């Protein structure tokens, strides 16, 4: 049995399935991960320095421009075979009466474009809110490099993403933890598992009795992985869906 078949067998026998995705699942759509080197103007900065409230308050123009650049590079990107296969996997599981929860660390909207509704534990890069009064902003923002100020309090608008050092959205995080704690199978896809608390979901799943499958061309070698698929998400996930359909038609 190869690793895809091993993962398919775990999914066939599971009742509660939970999936965590990271920047790696969007890599094949042409969106850089945090582990990729920054290019051009940005190569002297670490993503962690730009993605923080202290970085924003020290130099709001710089951080805003970095996000505007990332938004421009994301806005026309399309989901890849990995995102599409995950949406198909969810339909397949739900048709069989299984529960399926997709949790994503990604701030892009490629899961949504593929038809999924992920729990976005790190927020959404295409939304903004006021850094001071937290009011959501719904106006145009993509076509300006200039800072935008809140119409309620005059504070600075910022992207609605969770920065390093900030707390996660409470309700979304609770749903994610709950689904993880009840999972029989937990799939970790395209994440370096270095960013906490998201990475803690993998060990929580294992502690609560789930089998853990990792899909990553650069395996993390974490001790709690049961099945390691050392391939790209856009290759492994369609194979997994095919293996599952096959196992259904032969049983
Ligand atoms: P990461 O950048 O730390 O790690 C990416 C992982 O993906 C690496 O382990 C890499 O080996 C793996 N990978 C690369 N190509 C892959 C492929 N084709 N298929 C499967 N795996 C592949 O990303 P992270 O663990 O998500 O953590 C970084 C933080 O950065 C997250 O909080 C996330 O919100 C944020 N981020 C998001 C995006 C996005 O929304 N697309 C992009 C960059 C960073
Ligand atoms: Zn405000």
mmCIF file of C-alpha atoms and ligand atoms in Angstrom:
data_model
loop_
_atom_site.group_PDB
_atom_site.id
_atom_site.type_symbol
_atom_site.label_atom_id
_atom_site.label_comp_id
_atom_site.label_asym_id
_atom_site.label_seq_id
_atom_site.Cartn_x
_atom_site.Cartn_y
_atom_site.Cartn_z
ATOM 1 C CA UNK A 1 0.000 0.000 0.000
ATOM 2 C CA UNK A 2 1.433 3.413 -0.872
ATOM 3 C CA UNK A 3 1.004 6.553 1.233
ATOM 4 C CA UNK A 4 -1.971 7.840 -0.782
ATOM 5 C CA UNK A 5 -3.762 4.524 -0.312
ATOM 6 C CA UNK A 6 -2.910 4.547 3.396
ATOM 7 C CA UNK A 7 -4.427 8.018 3.756
ATOM 8 C CA UNK A 8 -7.497 6.963 1.722
ATOM 9 C CA UNK A 9 -7.999 3.954 4.015
ATOM 10 C CA UNK A 10 -7.893 6.218 7.092
ATOM 11 C CA UNK A 11 -10.455 8.569 5.525
ATOM 12 C CA UNK A 12 -12.722 5.679 4.530
ATOM 13 C CA UNK A 13 -12.869 4.489 8.137
ATOM 14 C CA UNK A 14 -13.222 7.971 9.681
ATOM 15 C CA UNK A 15 -16.407 9.697 10.764
ATOM 16 C CA UNK A 16 -14.973 13.137 11.617
ATOM 17 C CA UNK A 17 -12.420 14.671 9.312
ATOM 18 C CA UNK A 18 -10.512 17.864 9.921
ATOM 19 C CA UNK A 19 -8.115 19.598 7.512
ATOM 20 C CA UNK A 20 -5.604 22.368 8.246
ATOM 21 C CA UNK A 21 -4.067 24.204 5.296
ATOM 22 C CA UNK A 22 -1.176 26.652 5.164
ATOM 23 C CA UNK A 23 0.517 28.845 2.580
ATOM 24 C CA UNK A 24 1.875 25.755 0.753
ATOM 25 C CA UNK A 25 -1.518 24.851 -0.713
ATOM 26 C CA UNK A 26 -1.568 28.199 -2.533
ATOM 27 C CA UNK A 27 2.046 27.930 -3.759
ATOM 28 C CA UNK A 28 0.976 26.182 -6.982
ATOM 29 C CA UNK A 29 -1.399 29.088 -7.665
ATOM 30 C CA UNK A 30 1.638 31.382 -7.691
ATOM 31 C CA UNK A 31 1.270 32.907 -4.210
ATOM 32 C CA UNK A 32 4.542 33.087 -2.282
ATOM 33 C CA UNK A 33 4.765 31.385 1.113
ATOM 34 C CA UNK A 34 6.372 33.059 4.120
ATOM 35 C CA UNK A 35 9.371 30.750 3.740
ATOM 36 C CA UNK A 36 10.017 32.015 0.182
ATOM 37 C CA UNK A 37 12.572 34.796 -0.006
ATOM 38 C CA UNK A 38 11.084 38.261 -0.450
ATOM 39 C CA UNK A 39 12.029 39.944 -3.709
ATOM 40 C CA UNK A 40 12.744 43.457 -5.037
ATOM 41 C CA UNK A 41 12.015 46.327 -2.714
ATOM 42 C CA UNK A 42 11.151 43.951 0.089
ATOM 43 C CA UNK A 43 14.202 41.734 0.218
ATOM 44 C CA UNK A 44 15.683 43.608 3.191
ATOM 45 C CA UNK A 45 12.638 42.910 5.342
ATOM 46 C CA UNK A 46 11.428 39.767 7.061
ATOM 47 C CA UNK A 47 7.739 38.981 6.605
ATOM 48 C CA UNK A 48 7.460 38.701 10.397
ATOM 49 C CA UNK A 49 8.653 42.321 10.792
ATOM 50 C CA UNK A 50 6.106 43.647 8.330
ATOM 51 C CA UNK A 51 3.254 41.467 9.612
ATOM 52 C CA UNK A 52 3.098 42.935 13.112
ATOM 53 C CA UNK A 53 1.314 45.774 14.903
ATOM 54 C CA UNK A 54 4.667 47.176 16.049
ATOM 55 C CA UNK A 55 5.924 47.184 12.443
ATOM 56 C CA UNK A 56 2.707 48.887 11.318
ATOM 57 C CA UNK A 57 2.805 51.567 14.011
ATOM 58 C CA UNK A 58 6.505 52.238 13.388
ATOM 59 C CA UNK A 59 6.015 52.647 9.634
ATOM 60 C CA UNK A 60 2.385 52.412 8.513
ATOM 61 C CA UNK A 61 3.107 53.482 4.914
ATOM 62 C CA UNK A 62 5.663 50.708 4.472
ATOM 63 C CA UNK A 63 3.404 47.989 5.893
ATOM 64 C CA UNK A 64 0.349 49.227 3.957
ATOM 65 C CA UNK A 65 2.365 49.236 0.716
ATOM 66 C CA UNK A 66 3.590 45.693 1.379
ATOM 67 C CA UNK A 67 0.007 44.539 1.818
ATOM 68 C CA UNK A 68 -1.132 46.459 -1.284
ATOM 69 C CA UNK A 69 1.634 44.718 -3.257
ATOM 70 C CA UNK A 70 0.568 41.304 -1.898
ATOM 71 C CA UNK A 71 -3.087 42.043 -2.627
ATOM 72 C CA UNK A 72 -2.281 43.047 -6.216
ATOM 73 C CA UNK A 73 -0.376 39.802 -6.630
ATOM 74 C CA UNK A 74 -3.211 37.712 -5.129
ATOM 75 C CA UNK A 75 -6.365 39.324 -6.529
ATOM 76 C CA UNK A 76 -6.343 37.543 -9.898
ATOM 77 C CA UNK A 77 -4.921 34.222 -8.723
ATOM 78 C CA UNK A 78 -7.007 31.102 -9.211
ATOM 79 C CA UNK A 79 -7.422 27.997 -7.066
ATOM 80 C CA UNK A 80 -5.258 25.054 -8.104
ATOM 81 C CA UNK A 81 -5.940 21.325 -8.263
ATOM 82 C CA UNK A 82 -5.300 21.054 -4.493
ATOM 83 C CA UNK A 83 -8.024 23.561 -3.543
ATOM 84 C CA UNK A 84 -10.457 21.950 -5.996
ATOM 85 C CA UNK A 85 -9.711 18.437 -4.755
ATOM 86 C CA UNK A 86 -10.304 19.524 -1.141
ATOM 87 C CA UNK A 87 -13.750 20.878 -2.079
ATOM 88 C CA UNK A 88 -14.472 17.549 -3.821
ATOM 89 C CA UNK A 89 -13.191 15.638 -0.781
ATOM 90 C CA UNK A 90 -15.599 17.580 1.427
ATOM 91 C CA UNK A 91 -18.584 16.728 -0.858
ATOM 92 C CA UNK A 92 -17.507 13.086 -0.949
ATOM 93 C CA UNK A 93 -17.257 12.873 2.860
ATOM 94 C CA UNK A 94 -20.504 14.747 3.512
ATOM 95 C CA UNK A 95 -22.402 12.535 1.057
ATOM 96 C CA UNK A 96 -21.364 9.648 3.265
ATOM 97 C CA UNK A 97 -22.679 11.383 6.390
ATOM 98 C CA UNK A 98 -19.227 12.301 7.719
ATOM 99 C CA UNK A 99 -18.375 15.635 9.274
ATOM 100 C CA UNK A 100 -15.696 17.652 7.474
ATOM 101 C CA UNK A 101 -14.108 20.864 8.773
ATOM 102 C CA UNK A 102 -11.629 22.914 6.768
ATOM 103 C CA UNK A 103 -9.387 25.222 8.804
ATOM 104 C CA UNK A 104 -7.045 27.536 6.923
ATOM 105 C CA UNK A 105 -4.149 29.704 8.030
ATOM 106 C CA UNK A 106 -4.282 31.341 4.622
ATOM 107 C CA UNK A 107 -5.453 34.887 4.260
ATOM 108 C CA UNK A 108 -6.061 34.531 0.512
ATOM 109 C CA UNK A 109 -9.499 33.587 -0.829
ATOM 110 C CA UNK A 110 -8.607 30.597 -2.997
ATOM 111 C CA UNK A 111 -10.502 28.032 -0.894
ATOM 112 C CA UNK A 112 -13.608 30.212 -1.237
ATOM 113 C CA UNK A 113 -13.049 30.528 -5.014
ATOM 114 C CA UNK A 114 -12.913 26.705 -5.145
ATOM 115 C CA UNK A 115 -16.268 26.478 -3.333
ATOM 116 C CA UNK A 116 -15.127 25.805 0.270
ATOM 117 C CA UNK A 117 -16.001 27.793 3.403
ATOM 118 C CA UNK A 118 -12.876 27.537 5.568
ATOM 119 C CA UNK A 119 -12.531 28.649 9.172
ATOM 120 C CA UNK A 120 -10.045 31.454 8.517
ATOM 121 C CA UNK A 121 -8.096 31.547 11.752
ATOM 122 C CA UNK A 122 -5.672 34.231 10.485
ATOM 123 C CA UNK A 123 -8.280 36.476 8.865
ATOM 124 C CA UNK A 124 -8.600 37.731 5.317
ATOM 125 C CA UNK A 125 -6.154 39.884 3.361
ATOM 126 C CA UNK A 126 -8.900 41.314 1.147
ATOM 127 C CA UNK A 127 -10.661 42.955 4.108
ATOM 128 C CA UNK A 128 -9.734 46.007 6.219
ATOM 129 C CA UNK A 129 -10.694 47.462 9.550
ATOM 130 C CA UNK A 130 -9.706 50.398 11.769
ATOM 131 C CA UNK A 131 -6.668 49.656 13.932
ATOM 132 C CA UNK A 132 -8.117 51.868 16.719
ATOM 133 C CA UNK A 133 -11.911 51.387 16.872
ATOM 134 C CA UNK A 134 -11.999 48.057 14.928
ATOM 135 C CA UNK A 135 -14.827 49.271 12.631
ATOM 136 C CA UNK A 136 -14.953 47.251 9.411
ATOM 137 C CA UNK A 137 -14.220 49.179 6.207
ATOM 138 C CA UNK A 138 -16.185 48.269 3.114
ATOM 139 C CA UNK A 139 -14.997 50.879 0.600
ATOM 140 C CA UNK A 140 -12.507 50.668 -2.265
ATOM 141 C CA UNK A 141 -8.885 50.107 -1.243
ATOM 142 C CA UNK A 142 -7.107 48.136 -3.937
ATOM 143 C CA UNK A 143 -6.183 51.046 -6.157
ATOM 144 C CA UNK A 144 -4.434 53.379 -3.751
ATOM 145 C CA UNK A 145 -0.972 53.342 -2.258
ATOM 146 C CA UNK A 146 -1.957 56.071 0.235
ATOM 147 C CA UNK A 147 -3.022 55.245 3.783
ATOM 148 C CA UNK A 148 -6.780 55.297 4.422
ATOM 149 C CA UNK A 149 -8.231 56.761 7.626
ATOM 150 C CA UNK A 150 -11.312 55.556 9.506
ATOM 151 C CA UNK A 151 -14.440 57.642 8.877
ATOM 152 C CA UNK A 152 -15.584 57.027 12.497
ATOM 153 C CA UNK A 153 -12.507 57.892 14.551
ATOM 154 C CA UNK A 154 -9.764 58.980 12.157
ATOM 155 C CA UNK A 155 -7.633 55.920 13.023
ATOM 156 C CA UNK A 156 -5.575 54.042 10.466
ATOM 157 C CA UNK A 157 -7.087 51.271 8.385
ATOM 158 C CA UNK A 158 -5.195 47.995 8.397
ATOM 159 C CA UNK A 159 -5.642 44.635 6.708
ATOM 160 C CA UNK A 160 -7.970 42.263 8.598
ATOM 161 C CA UNK A 161 -5.303 39.649 9.151
ATOM 162 C CA UNK A 162 -3.954 38.345 12.431
ATOM 163 C CA UNK A 163 -0.457 39.731 12.867
ATOM 164 C CA UNK A 164 2.369 38.073 14.758
ATOM 165 C CA UNK A 165 1.792 38.702 18.469
ATOM 166 C CA UNK A 166 -1.984 39.167 18.106
ATOM 167 C CA UNK A 167 -4.786 36.889 19.319
ATOM 168 C CA UNK A 168 -6.829 34.757 16.941
ATOM 169 C CA UNK A 169 -10.537 35.466 16.315
ATOM 170 C CA UNK A 170 -12.082 33.811 19.377
ATOM 171 C CA UNK A 171 -15.174 32.168 17.921
ATOM 172 C CA UNK A 172 -13.441 30.892 14.773
ATOM 173 C CA UNK A 173 -10.593 29.497 16.867
ATOM 174 C CA UNK A 174 -13.026 27.732 19.213
ATOM 175 C CA UNK A 175 -14.749 26.077 16.249
ATOM 176 C CA UNK A 176 -11.349 25.008 14.905
ATOM 177 C CA UNK A 177 -10.212 23.560 18.241
ATOM 178 C CA UNK A 178 -13.491 21.774 18.728
ATOM 179 C CA UNK A 179 -13.437 20.154 15.279
ATOM 180 C CA UNK A 180 -9.790 19.179 15.822
ATOM 181 C CA UNK A 181 -10.521 17.577 19.198
ATOM 182 C CA UNK A 182 -13.276 15.427 17.647
ATOM 183 C CA UNK A 183 -11.398 14.415 14.508
ATOM 184 C CA UNK A 184 -10.616 10.780 13.679
ATOM 185 C CA UNK A 185 -8.372 11.902 10.839
ATOM 186 C CA UNK A 186 -6.500 15.195 10.702
ATOM 187 C CA UNK A 187 -4.887 16.307 7.435
ATOM 188 C CA UNK A 188 -2.129 18.919 7.662
ATOM 189 C CA UNK A 189 -1.426 20.382 4.220
ATOM 190 C CA UNK A 190 1.229 22.882 3.119
ATOM 191 C CA UNK A 191 2.194 24.259 6.490
ATOM 192 C CA UNK A 192 5.654 24.521 8.009
ATOM 193 C CA UNK A 193 3.950 24.065 11.415
ATOM 194 C CA UNK A 194 6.113 26.813 12.899
ATOM 195 C CA UNK A 195 3.397 29.406 13.540
ATOM 196 C CA UNK A 196 1.527 28.938 16.835
ATOM 197 C CA UNK A 197 -1.154 28.482 18.023
ATOM 198 C CA UNK A 198 -2.219 27.088 14.597
ATOM 199 C CA UNK A 199 0.527 24.450 14.654
ATOM 200 C CA UNK A 200 -0.732 23.272 18.061
ATOM 201 C CA UNK A 201 -3.867 21.906 16.362
ATOM 202 C CA UNK A 202 -1.798 19.048 14.940
ATOM 203 C CA UNK A 203 -0.606 17.869 18.353
ATOM 204 C CA UNK A 204 -4.088 18.427 19.823
ATOM 205 C CA UNK A 205 -5.565 16.159 17.142
ATOM 206 C CA UNK A 206 -2.993 13.475 17.909
ATOM 207 C CA UNK A 207 -3.520 13.706 21.687
ATOM 208 C CA UNK A 208 -7.267 13.294 21.160
ATOM 209 C CA UNK A 209 -6.754 10.103 19.163
ATOM 210 C CA UNK A 210 -6.765 11.232 15.522
ATOM 211 C CA UNK A 211 -4.519 9.772 12.850
ATOM 212 C CA UNK A 212 -2.480 12.594 11.334
ATOM 213 C CA UNK A 213 -1.637 12.790 7.625
ATOM 214 C CA UNK A 214 0.796 15.417 6.328
ATOM 215 C CA UNK A 215 1.038 16.561 2.709
ATOM 216 C CA UNK A 216 4.170 18.645 2.142
ATOM 217 C CA UNK A 217 7.015 18.269 -0.396
ATOM 218 C CA UNK A 218 9.370 19.284 2.449
ATOM 219 C CA UNK A 219 8.164 17.058 5.302
ATOM 220 C CA UNK A 220 8.205 18.587 8.780
ATOM 221 C CA UNK A 221 9.129 15.247 10.417
ATOM 222 C CA UNK A 222 6.992 16.132 13.429
ATOM 223 C CA UNK A 223 6.710 13.149 15.766
ATOM 224 C CA UNK A 224 2.922 13.002 15.639
ATOM 225 C CA UNK A 225 2.564 12.367 11.894
ATOM 226 C CA UNK A 226 1.211 8.903 11.030
ATOM 227 C CA UNK A 227 1.226 9.121 7.235
ATOM 228 C CA UNK A 228 3.665 11.394 5.438
ATOM 229 C CA UNK A 229 2.899 12.239 1.797
ATOM 230 C CA UNK A 230 5.993 14.059 0.530
ATOM 231 C CA UNK A 231 4.340 15.591 -2.543
ATOM 232 C CA UNK A 232 2.811 18.859 -3.671
ATOM 233 C CA UNK A 233 -0.792 19.409 -2.576
ATOM 234 C CA UNK A 234 -1.892 19.890 -6.210
ATOM 235 C CA UNK A 235 -0.629 16.409 -7.020
ATOM 236 C CA UNK A 236 -1.408 14.445 -3.845
ATOM 237 C CA UNK A 237 -4.948 15.706 -3.182
ATOM 238 C CA UNK A 238 -6.446 14.768 -6.594
ATOM 239 C CA UNK A 239 -4.817 11.326 -6.212
ATOM 240 C CA UNK A 240 -6.357 10.993 -2.768
ATOM 241 C CA UNK A 241 -9.828 11.870 -4.103
ATOM 242 C CA UNK A 242 -9.409 9.328 -6.912
ATOM 243 C CA UNK A 243 -8.258 6.648 -4.460
ATOM 244 C CA UNK A 244 -11.316 7.332 -2.280
ATOM 245 C CA UNK A 245 -13.792 7.157 -5.191
ATOM 246 C CA UNK A 246 -12.161 3.902 -6.248
ATOM 247 C CA UNK A 247 -12.364 2.401 -2.764
ATOM 248 C CA UNK A 248 -16.065 3.419 -2.651
ATOM 249 C CA UNK A 249 -16.852 1.756 -5.999
ATOM 250 C CA UNK A 250 -15.112 -1.472 -5.049
ATOM 251 C CA UNK A 251 -16.658 -1.988 -1.612
HETATM 252 P P1 LIG B 1 4.857 28.696 5.621
HETATM 253 O O1 LIG B 1 5.217 29.713 4.563
HETATM 254 O O2 LIG B 1 5.510 28.771 6.932
HETATM 255 O O3 LIG B 1 5.155 27.230 5.077
HETATM 256 C C1 LIG B 1 4.706 26.797 3.829
HETATM 257 C C2 LIG B 1 4.865 25.296 3.775
HETATM 258 O O4 LIG B 1 4.281 24.856 2.545
HETATM 259 C C3 LIG B 1 6.310 24.806 3.803
HETATM 260 O O5 LIG B 1 6.424 23.777 4.756
HETATM 261 C C4 LIG B 1 6.516 24.255 2.379
HETATM 262 O O6 LIG B 1 7.377 23.116 2.371
HETATM 263 C C5 LIG B 1 5.112 23.847 2.009
HETATM 264 N N1 LIG B 1 4.849 23.804 0.572
HETATM 265 C C6 LIG B 1 5.448 24.508 -0.426
HETATM 266 N N2 LIG B 1 4.891 24.203 -1.623
HETATM 267 C C7 LIG B 1 3.925 23.288 -1.368
HETATM 268 C C8 LIG B 1 2.997 22.589 -2.190
HETATM 269 N N3 LIG B 1 2.951 22.776 -3.522
HETATM 270 N N4 LIG B 1 2.129 21.720 -1.604
HETATM 271 C C9 LIG B 1 2.160 21.510 -0.261
HETATM 272 N N5 LIG B 1 3.027 22.147 0.573
HETATM 273 C C10 LIG B 1 3.888 23.037 0.017
HETATM 274 O O7 LIG B 1 3.286 28.766 5.743
HETATM 275 P P2 LIG B 1 2.342 28.537 6.977
HETATM 276 O O8 LIG B 1 2.762 27.314 7.707
HETATM 277 O O9 LIG B 1 0.973 28.666 6.423
HETATM 278 O O10 LIG B 1 2.615 29.747 7.998
HETATM 279 C C11 LIG B 1 2.911 31.049 7.635
HETATM 280 C C12 LIG B 1 1.861 32.108 7.901
HETATM 281 O O11 LIG B 1 1.867 32.886 6.724
HETATM 282 C C13 LIG B 1 0.439 31.690 8.078
HETATM 283 O O12 LIG B 1 -0.022 32.284 9.216
HETATM 284 C C14 LIG B 1 -0.332 32.288 6.889
HETATM 285 O O13 LIG B 1 -1.464 33.012 7.349
HETATM 286 C C15 LIG B 1 0.608 33.295 6.293
HETATM 287 N N6 LIG B 1 0.667 33.316 4.813
HETATM 288 C C16 LIG B 1 -0.452 33.108 4.070
HETATM 289 C C17 LIG B 1 -0.371 33.093 2.691
HETATM 290 C C18 LIG B 1 -1.630 32.862 1.892
HETATM 291 O O14 LIG B 1 -2.714 33.201 2.361
HETATM 292 N N7 LIG B 1 -1.532 32.262 0.716
HETATM 293 C C19 LIG B 1 0.858 33.294 2.053
HETATM 294 C C20 LIG B 1 1.993 33.527 2.846
HETATM 295 C C21 LIG B 1 1.884 33.514 4.234
HETATM 296 ZN ZN1 LIG B 2 -11.923 53.881 13.760
#
